[in-house]
Tab-separated table of C-alpha atoms and ligand atoms in Angstrom:
chain	number	residue	atom	x	y	z
A	1	MET	CA	-64.280	-6.363	-31.879
A	2	LYS	CA	-65.893	-5.127	-35.069
A	3	ILE	CA	-66.075	-1.428	-35.848
A	4	ILE	CA	-67.804	0.280	-38.722
A	5	THR	CA	-66.078	3.559	-39.548
A	6	ILE	CA	-68.096	6.124	-41.480
A	7	LEU	CA	-66.175	8.693	-43.504
A	8	GLY	CA	-66.811	10.879	-46.503
A	9	ALA	CA	-64.830	14.110	-46.377
A	10	ARG	CA	-61.193	15.191	-46.556
A	11	PRO	CA	-60.531	15.814	-42.853
A	12	GLN	CA	-62.169	12.475	-42.063
A	13	PHE	CA	-59.762	10.638	-44.369
A	14	ILE	CA	-56.877	12.186	-42.427
A	15	LYS	CA	-58.316	11.323	-39.009
A	16	ALA	CA	-59.222	7.808	-40.161
A	17	ALA	CA	-55.701	7.275	-41.510
A	18	ALA	CA	-54.301	7.821	-38.010
A	19	LEU	CA	-56.809	5.653	-36.194
A	20	SER	CA	-56.962	2.884	-38.817
A	21	ARG	CA	-53.229	2.409	-38.462
A	22	VAL	CA	-53.690	1.575	-34.771
A	23	PHE	CA	-56.750	-0.639	-35.415
A	24	ARG	CA	-54.658	-2.692	-37.847
A	25	ALA	CA	-52.062	-3.354	-35.146
A	26	TYR	CA	-54.616	-5.477	-33.220
A	27	LYS	CA	-55.605	-8.816	-34.690
A	28	ASP	CA	-58.799	-8.859	-32.620
A	29	ILE	CA	-60.080	-5.679	-34.235
A	30	THR	CA	-61.888	-5.693	-37.573
A	31	GLU	CA	-62.572	-2.321	-39.129
A	32	VAL	CA	-65.191	-2.042	-41.861
A	33	ILE	CA	-64.788	1.244	-43.715
A	34	VAL	CA	-67.821	2.928	-45.236
A	35	HIS	CA	-67.016	5.811	-47.596
A	36	THR	CA	-70.225	7.746	-48.150
A	37	GLY	CA	-68.779	9.621	-51.113
A	38	GLN	CA	-69.857	12.958	-49.623
A	39	HIS	CA	-66.804	14.853	-50.853
A	40	PHE	CA	-65.906	12.463	-53.577
A	41	ASP	CA	-63.995	14.130	-56.269
A	42	GLU	CA	-62.293	11.774	-58.641
A	43	ASN	CA	-58.635	11.953	-57.843
A	44	MET	CA	-58.639	13.756	-54.492
A	45	SER	CA	-60.294	10.995	-52.502
A	46	ASP	CA	-58.103	8.338	-54.123
A	47	ILE	CA	-54.911	10.304	-53.456
A	48	PHE	CA	-55.710	10.503	-49.750
A	49	PHE	CA	-56.370	6.772	-49.499
A	50	GLU	CA	-53.248	5.900	-51.465
A	51	GLU	CA	-50.678	8.205	-49.918
A	52	MET	CA	-51.838	7.628	-46.344
A	53	GLU	CA	-52.271	3.890	-46.955
A	54	ILE	CA	-55.834	3.824	-45.675
A	55	PRO	CA	-57.392	0.429	-46.452
A	56	LYS	CA	-59.713	0.494	-49.447
A	57	PRO	CA	-63.285	1.165	-48.261
A	58	ASN	CA	-65.400	-1.966	-47.835
A	59	TYR	CA	-68.414	0.025	-49.011
A	60	PHE	CA	-68.527	3.063	-51.283
A	61	LEU	CA	-71.959	4.708	-51.272
A	62	ASP	CA	-71.370	7.436	-53.877
A	63	ILE	CA	-73.839	9.847	-52.275
A	64	ASN	CA	-72.906	13.437	-53.107
A	65	SER	CA	-74.032	16.662	-54.765
A	66	LEU	CA	-77.401	16.597	-52.990
A	67	ASN	CA	-79.103	18.938	-50.551
A	68	HIS	CA	-78.659	18.242	-46.841
A	69	GLY	CA	-81.902	16.308	-46.371
A	70	ALA	CA	-81.557	14.071	-49.412
A	71	MET	CA	-77.884	13.439	-48.713
A	72	THR	CA	-78.314	12.586	-45.045
A	73	GLY	CA	-81.428	10.493	-45.687
A	74	ARG	CA	-79.881	8.409	-48.463
A	75	MET	CA	-76.778	7.826	-46.382
A	76	MET	CA	-78.912	6.637	-43.458
A	77	GLU	CA	-80.764	4.199	-45.670
A	78	LYS	CA	-77.532	2.597	-46.923
A	79	ILE	CA	-75.778	2.656	-43.565
A	80	GLU	CA	-78.740	0.873	-41.978
A	81	GLU	CA	-78.402	-1.984	-44.495
A	82	ILE	CA	-74.673	-2.208	-43.790
A	83	ILE	CA	-75.186	-2.282	-40.012
A	84	GLU	CA	-77.743	-5.083	-40.419
A	85	LYS	CA	-75.365	-7.070	-42.575
A	86	GLU	CA	-72.167	-6.493	-40.601
A	87	ASN	CA	-73.565	-6.553	-37.058
A	88	PRO	CA	-70.768	-4.391	-35.560
A	89	ASP	CA	-69.937	-3.745	-31.904
A	90	TYR	CA	-69.359	-0.066	-32.607
A	91	VAL	CA	-70.060	2.544	-35.236
A	92	LEU	CA	-67.393	5.233	-35.260
A	93	VAL	CA	-67.944	8.686	-36.721
A	94	TYR	CA	-65.592	11.650	-37.055
A	95	GLY	CA	-66.186	15.358	-36.767
A	96	ASP	CA	-69.208	17.182	-38.040
A	97	THR	CA	-70.307	16.393	-41.600
A	98	ASN	CA	-73.575	15.009	-42.951
A	99	SER	CA	-71.866	11.582	-43.065
A	100	THR	CA	-71.180	11.939	-39.314
A	101	LEU	CA	-74.799	12.693	-38.524
A	102	ALA	CA	-76.172	9.996	-40.844
A	103	GLY	CA	-73.901	7.375	-39.249
A	104	ALA	CA	-74.758	8.557	-35.752
A	105	ILE	CA	-78.539	8.521	-36.039
A	106	THR	CA	-78.570	5.182	-37.830
A	107	ALA	CA	-76.236	3.457	-35.354
A	108	LYS	CA	-78.143	4.734	-32.351
A	109	LYS	CA	-81.494	3.608	-33.686
A	110	LYS	CA	-80.038	0.163	-34.386
A	111	HIS	CA	-78.780	0.053	-30.761
A	112	VAL	CA	-75.149	-0.149	-31.810
A	113	LYS	CA	-72.669	1.647	-29.533
A	114	LEU	CA	-71.800	4.980	-31.103
A	115	VAL	CA	-68.291	6.433	-30.904
A	116	HIS	CA	-67.721	10.098	-31.750
A	117	VAL	CA	-64.134	11.123	-32.393
A	118	GLU	CA	-63.640	14.898	-32.138
A	119	ALA	CA	-66.546	15.310	-29.724
A	120	GLY	CA	-67.455	18.465	-27.828
A	121	LEU	CA	-66.324	21.090	-30.312
A	122	ARG	CA	-68.516	24.138	-30.591
A	123	SER	CA	-68.422	27.297	-32.667
A	124	PHE	CA	-71.664	28.516	-31.041
A	125	ASN	CA	-72.774	29.520	-34.523
A	126	MET	CA	-75.990	27.672	-35.257
A	127	ASN	CA	-75.963	28.882	-38.864
A	128	MET	CA	-73.163	26.425	-39.577
A	129	PRO	CA	-74.435	23.021	-40.718
A	130	GLU	CA	-71.365	21.542	-38.993
A	131	GLU	CA	-72.490	22.923	-35.615
A	132	ILE	CA	-75.879	21.220	-35.953
A	133	ASN	CA	-74.244	17.939	-36.989
A	134	ARG	CA	-71.824	17.928	-34.064
A	135	ILE	CA	-74.352	18.880	-31.382
A	136	LEU	CA	-76.793	16.165	-32.473
A	137	THR	CA	-74.069	13.537	-32.843
A	138	ASP	CA	-72.606	14.300	-29.426
A	139	ARG	CA	-75.997	14.042	-27.752
A	140	ILE	CA	-76.594	10.445	-28.863
A	141	SER	CA	-73.021	9.133	-28.668
A	142	ASP	CA	-72.010	6.468	-26.142
A	143	TYR	CA	-68.297	7.283	-26.275
A	144	LEU	CA	-67.262	10.894	-26.744
A	145	PHE	CA	-63.562	11.292	-27.432
A	146	CYS	CA	-62.642	14.950	-27.014
A	147	PRO	CA	-59.534	16.474	-28.608
A	148	THR	CA	-59.166	19.179	-25.933
A	149	THR	CA	-60.147	19.931	-22.347
A	150	GLN	CA	-62.225	22.825	-23.685
A	151	ALA	CA	-64.271	20.351	-25.744
A	152	LYS	CA	-65.069	18.353	-22.598
A	153	LYS	CA	-65.939	21.561	-20.784
A	154	ASN	CA	-68.394	22.444	-23.561
A	155	LEU	CA	-70.133	19.090	-23.085
A	156	LEU	CA	-70.316	19.456	-19.313
A	157	GLU	CA	-71.788	22.932	-19.699
A	158	GLU	CA	-74.515	21.409	-21.869
A	159	GLY	CA	-75.374	18.939	-19.099
A	160	PHE	CA	-73.648	15.850	-20.484
A	161	ALA	CA	-72.724	14.712	-16.951
A	162	ASN	CA	-76.411	13.783	-16.613
A	163	PHE	CA	-76.452	11.654	-19.756
A	164	ASP	CA	-75.561	7.991	-20.015
A	165	CYS	CA	-72.299	8.381	-21.927
A	166	ASN	CA	-68.519	8.219	-21.519
A	167	ILE	CA	-66.476	11.362	-22.075
A	168	GLU	CA	-62.702	11.191	-22.419
A	169	VAL	CA	-60.112	13.797	-23.405
A	170	VAL	CA	-57.668	11.871	-25.576
A	171	GLY	CA	-56.040	14.595	-27.686
A	172	ASP	CA	-56.441	15.190	-31.377
A	173	VAL	CA	-56.038	12.374	-33.912
A	174	MET	CA	-54.956	15.062	-36.396
A	175	GLU	CA	-51.796	15.531	-34.373
A	176	ASP	CA	-51.154	11.788	-34.677
A	177	ALA	CA	-51.455	12.224	-38.453
A	178	VAL	CA	-49.183	15.277	-38.596
A	179	ARG	CA	-46.482	13.456	-36.643
A	180	PHE	CA	-46.760	10.234	-38.572
A	181	TYR	CA	-46.914	11.675	-42.086
A	182	SER	CA	-44.555	14.654	-41.775
A	183	GLU	CA	-41.481	12.571	-42.446
A	184	LYS	CA	-43.074	10.923	-45.474
A	185	ALA	CA	-44.099	14.380	-46.700
A	186	ILE	CA	-40.535	15.656	-46.542
A	187	LEU	CA	-39.279	12.617	-48.432
A	188	THR	CA	-41.903	12.423	-51.145
A	189	SER	CA	-43.589	15.788	-51.750
A	190	ASN	CA	-42.355	17.842	-54.728
A	191	VAL	CA	-44.935	20.562	-54.396
A	192	LEU	CA	-42.424	23.352	-53.679
A	193	VAL	CA	-40.269	22.578	-56.713
A	194	GLU	CA	-43.236	21.910	-58.990
A	195	ASN	CA	-44.708	25.313	-58.168
A	196	ASN	CA	-41.435	27.130	-57.921
A	197	LEU	CA	-42.107	28.253	-54.353
A	198	ASN	CA	-39.652	29.914	-52.057
A	199	GLU	CA	-40.970	32.488	-49.578
A	200	TYR	CA	-44.736	32.411	-49.405
A	201	VAL	CA	-47.905	32.665	-47.344
A	202	LEU	CA	-50.273	29.675	-47.590
A	203	CYS	CA	-53.972	30.402	-47.884
A	204	THR	CA	-57.068	28.184	-48.135
A	205	ILE	CA	-60.694	29.247	-48.462
A	206	HIS	CA	-63.349	26.566	-48.706
A	207	ARG	CA	-66.115	27.294	-46.205
A	208	GLN	CA	-69.468	28.172	-47.760
A	209	GLU	CA	-69.833	31.267	-45.589
A	210	ASN	CA	-66.810	32.639	-47.499
A	211	THR	CA	-67.101	31.100	-50.966
A	212	ASP	CA	-70.823	31.640	-51.455
A	213	ASP	CA	-71.007	35.183	-50.118
A	214	LEU	CA	-69.675	37.465	-52.827
A	215	ALA	CA	-69.103	40.423	-50.511
A	216	ARG	CA	-67.037	38.306	-48.098
A	217	LEU	CA	-65.162	36.583	-50.910
A	218	SER	CA	-64.247	39.950	-52.488
A	219	GLN	CA	-62.983	41.271	-49.155
A	220	LEU	CA	-60.847	38.156	-48.689
A	221	ILE	CA	-59.446	38.440	-52.206
A	222	ASN	CA	-58.622	42.114	-51.621
A	223	ALA	CA	-56.656	41.102	-48.531
A	224	ILE	CA	-54.877	38.295	-50.373
A	225	ASN	CA	-53.936	40.648	-53.237
A	226	GLU	CA	-52.598	43.234	-50.833
A	227	ILE	CA	-50.481	40.703	-48.924
A	228	ASN	CA	-49.335	39.265	-52.249
A	229	SER	CA	-47.736	42.610	-53.104
A	230	SER	CA	-45.293	42.021	-50.198
A	231	ILE	CA	-44.910	38.234	-50.273
A	232	GLN	CA	-46.277	35.595	-52.616
A	233	VAL	CA	-49.576	34.062	-51.511
A	234	VAL	CA	-50.266	30.451	-52.577
A	235	LEU	CA	-53.875	29.397	-52.768
A	236	PRO	CA	-54.771	25.720	-53.294
A	237	ILE	CA	-58.327	26.153	-54.430
A	238	HIS	CA	-61.234	23.904	-55.299
A	239	PRO	CA	-62.454	24.177	-58.918
A	240	ARG	CA	-65.876	25.182	-57.593
A	241	THR	CA	-64.459	28.239	-55.834
A	242	ARG	CA	-62.267	29.025	-58.835
A	243	ASN	CA	-65.440	29.086	-60.978
A	244	ILE	CA	-67.139	31.480	-58.568
A	245	ILE	CA	-64.089	33.746	-58.797
A	246	SER	CA	-63.970	33.747	-62.575
A	247	LYS	CA	-67.744	34.017	-63.052
A	248	ASN	CA	-67.733	37.168	-60.937
A	249	ASN	CA	-64.639	38.605	-62.623
A	250	LEU	CA	-62.744	38.799	-59.343
A	251	LYS	CA	-59.056	39.375	-59.919
A	252	VAL	CA	-56.719	37.224	-57.845
A	253	ASN	CA	-53.037	38.111	-57.986
A	254	ALA	CA	-51.978	35.216	-55.784
A	255	LYS	CA	-50.766	31.903	-57.160
A	256	MET	CA	-53.812	29.657	-57.451
A	257	ILE	CA	-53.098	25.942	-57.622
A	258	ALA	CA	-55.365	22.899	-57.668
A	259	PRO	CA	-56.173	21.311	-54.275
A	260	VAL	CA	-53.285	19.094	-53.184
A	261	GLY	CA	-52.971	15.788	-51.335
A	262	TYR	CA	-52.225	15.634	-47.633
A	263	LEU	CA	-48.479	15.123	-47.961
A	264	ASP	CA	-48.138	18.134	-50.258
A	265	MET	CA	-50.290	20.123	-47.858
A	266	LEU	CA	-48.064	19.227	-44.908
A	267	ASN	CA	-45.038	20.270	-46.915
A	268	LEU	CA	-46.689	23.522	-47.999
A	269	THR	CA	-47.614	24.338	-44.399
A	270	ASN	CA	-44.248	23.378	-43.010
A	271	ASN	CA	-42.438	25.751	-45.369
A	272	ALA	CA	-44.904	28.645	-45.270
A	273	LYS	CA	-44.102	31.931	-43.533
A	274	LEU	CA	-47.701	32.262	-42.409
A	275	VAL	CA	-51.075	30.543	-42.874
A	276	LEU	CA	-54.407	32.174	-43.713
A	277	THR	CA	-57.372	29.837	-43.640
A	278	ASP	CA	-61.013	29.172	-42.891
A	279	SER	CA	-60.332	25.441	-42.393
A	280	GLY	CA	-60.519	23.895	-38.938
A	281	GLY	CA	-57.837	21.281	-39.549
A	282	LEU	CA	-55.332	23.654	-41.072
A	283	GLN	CA	-55.530	26.017	-38.075
A	284	LYS	CA	-54.180	23.216	-35.889
A	285	GLU	CA	-51.675	21.955	-38.422
A	286	ALA	CA	-50.254	25.476	-38.657
A	287	PHE	CA	-49.738	25.459	-34.881
A	288	MET	CA	-48.267	21.947	-34.861
A	289	LEU	CA	-45.806	23.007	-37.563
A	290	LYS	CA	-45.044	26.238	-35.688
A	291	LYS	CA	-46.672	28.794	-37.971
A	292	PHE	CA	-48.920	31.660	-37.042
A	293	CYS	CA	-52.415	31.399	-38.461
A	294	ILE	CA	-54.921	34.079	-39.335
A	295	THR	CA	-58.383	32.577	-39.350
A	296	LEU	CA	-60.755	33.891	-41.997
A	297	ARG	CA	-63.824	33.327	-39.867
A	298	ASN	CA	-65.606	35.203	-37.095
A	299	GLU	CA	-65.213	32.360	-34.606
A	300	THR	CA	-63.268	29.146	-34.153
A	301	GLU	CA	-63.780	25.854	-32.341
A	302	TRP	CA	-60.065	25.813	-31.512
A	303	VAL	CA	-60.127	28.537	-28.877
A	304	GLU	CA	-56.896	27.401	-27.194
A	305	LEU	CA	-55.032	28.657	-30.267
A	306	ILE	CA	-56.526	32.109	-29.789
A	307	GLU	CA	-55.778	32.075	-26.039
A	308	ASN	CA	-52.149	31.234	-26.791
A	309	GLU	CA	-51.917	34.010	-29.386
A	310	VAL	CA	-50.815	31.785	-32.218
A	311	ASN	CA	-54.075	32.147	-34.115
A	312	PHE	CA	-56.001	35.352	-34.778
A	313	LEU	CA	-59.607	35.754	-35.816
A	314	ALA	CA	-59.971	38.236	-38.665
A	315	GLY	CA	-63.289	37.294	-40.289
A	316	ALA	CA	-63.394	38.734	-43.791
A	317	ASP	CA	-62.132	42.142	-42.659
A	318	THR	CA	-59.597	43.140	-45.327
A	319	LYS	CA	-57.744	45.699	-43.188
A	320	LYS	CA	-57.530	43.402	-40.182
A	321	ILE	CA	-56.270	40.459	-42.244
A	322	VAL	CA	-53.567	42.547	-43.932
A	323	SER	CA	-52.346	44.251	-40.775
A	324	LEU	CA	-52.271	40.971	-38.796
A	325	ALA	CA	-50.454	39.253	-41.647
A	326	LEU	CA	-47.793	41.920	-42.031
A	327	ASN	CA	-47.300	41.960	-38.279
A	328	LYS	CA	-47.048	38.164	-37.861
A	329	LEU	CA	-44.631	37.889	-40.770
A	330	LYS	CA	-42.176	39.834	-38.600
A	331	THR	CA	-42.851	37.951	-35.352
A	332	PRO	CA	-40.946	34.804	-34.346
A	333	PHE	CA	-43.123	31.824	-33.388
A	334	THR	CA	-42.119	30.714	-29.899
A	335	CYS	CA	-45.075	28.765	-28.474
A	336	ASN	CA	-43.986	25.259	-27.480
A	337	LYS	CA	-47.121	24.130	-25.691
A	338	ASN	CA	-48.647	20.715	-26.110
A	339	LEU	CA	-52.266	21.608	-26.823
A	340	TYR	CA	-53.431	18.500	-28.689
A	341	GLY	CA	-52.102	15.523	-26.792
A	342	GLY	CA	-48.747	14.949	-28.452
A	343	GLY	CA	-49.790	12.359	-31.056
A	344	LYS	CA	-51.205	9.633	-28.793
A	345	ALA	CA	-54.930	10.136	-29.365
A	346	SER	CA	-55.493	7.100	-31.598
A	347	GLU	CA	-53.778	4.727	-29.157
A	348	LYS	CA	-55.824	6.118	-26.269
A	349	ILE	CA	-59.087	5.662	-28.182
A	350	VAL	CA	-58.287	2.057	-29.089
A	351	ASP	CA	-57.174	1.239	-25.521
A	352	TYR	CA	-60.370	2.708	-24.161
A	353	LEU	CA	-62.615	0.787	-26.555
A	354	LEU	CA	-60.813	-2.488	-25.891
A	355	LYS	CA	-61.221	-2.021	-22.138
A	356	ALA	CA	-64.886	-1.069	-22.543
A	357	GLN	CA	-65.405	-4.281	-24.498
A	358	LYS	CA	-64.276	-6.511	-21.581
B	1	LIG	N1	-55.943	19.864	-47.062
B	1	LIG	C1	-55.339	19.131	-48.049
B	1	LIG	N2	-55.263	19.666	-49.315
B	1	LIG	C2	-55.769	20.895	-49.633
B	1	LIG	C3	-56.391	21.638	-48.594
B	1	LIG	C4	-56.471	21.093	-47.321
B	1	LIG	O1	-54.849	18.038	-47.817
B	1	LIG	O2	-55.669	21.312	-50.785
B	1	LIG	C5	-56.026	19.269	-45.712
B	1	LIG	C6	-55.542	20.162	-44.600
B	1	LIG	O3	-54.169	19.995	-44.411
B	1	LIG	C7	-56.355	19.694	-43.413
B	1	LIG	C8	-57.626	19.204	-44.036
B	1	LIG	O4	-57.376	19.042	-45.420
B	1	LIG	O5	-55.754	18.603	-42.776
B	1	LIG	C9	-58.702	20.202	-43.779
B	1	LIG	O6	-59.792	19.904	-44.515
B	1	LIG	P1	-60.922	20.957	-44.803
B	1	LIG	O7	-60.318	22.302	-44.869
B	1	LIG	O8	-61.668	20.427	-45.973
B	1	LIG	O9	-61.909	20.794	-43.572
B	1	LIG	P2	-61.966	21.372	-42.110
B	1	LIG	O10	-60.647	21.207	-41.470
B	1	LIG	O11	-62.387	22.797	-42.217
B	1	LIG	O12	-63.001	20.533	-41.452
């Protein structure tokens, strides 16, 4: 069985690390990794591949820093050549980026079975490019592996029972990664010592709706500064966002550090008192590592976290963020539910594909 995996962004490296590990356990499976280069950023991409021991990509396309159309189009052109050359049984795509959509459309038009891992998620916000990418990818996928029962429900509500496709709830491959790499993180990460961290709140902001909207960004920074007067806030931040902050003379009192690798991030999350984020992945990691999370968005795809009152939507509302944060810092985290499958998603996906092959 030959699978082409398309990846290009940070959360996809993490998901691919978990699934690749299981692929490698089967001698009948050949995985060809295509790194589109979408979020290539010298050391960050390399760190992820090295520390998670993801096999070196078979193809690196180096397509980045372009508008949506140019980026997706150029990726499709290259992926088509690779599909023709490799003749795979499956093309596998993760999540909701332009690389996902480019891989999906190309595979489908070449009549190669398309596998979507992390299918069925919806924010119901059509202004998000990710929402467009995931809806279109889901619609043409042959195998839709959902991380949650809610994700499957979303698909059924859109009429997917009438389409010729297979939908399975397998759990979240990100939980596989958290479980597998947590031990390694504890053993190898020095991020706490290097940054002299003791009691702190972890915060990440990377979504365009927050970084590219000055009013929202200022409100978020006001909240961070206010929380930072009670407890240190640590902010791993992309140089691009740091530039926006300094160009606009915004004053951040929190401790800003460069973006970190996955193991450092797991260690930072595991030792934080609270997490504030607009990232999808980090919302779940916070839960898996038993931390409350305040989500700096108006909606989330991970609604089970909200229902279980371990995650709280605060948008960019300064007052709401601060009052939730101060409240959650005093509240013990007691939720023990298994919301994401318990770390078996990758095995289930591989089992399913092997059976489908027979
Ligand atoms: N992450 C990381 N280093 C950082 C910030 C985030 O390793 O400096 C990890 C984080 O733990 C999570 C993933 O990157 O697993 C989330 O990626 P991102 O926020 O880019 O995307 P999203 O989850 O919103 O799709």
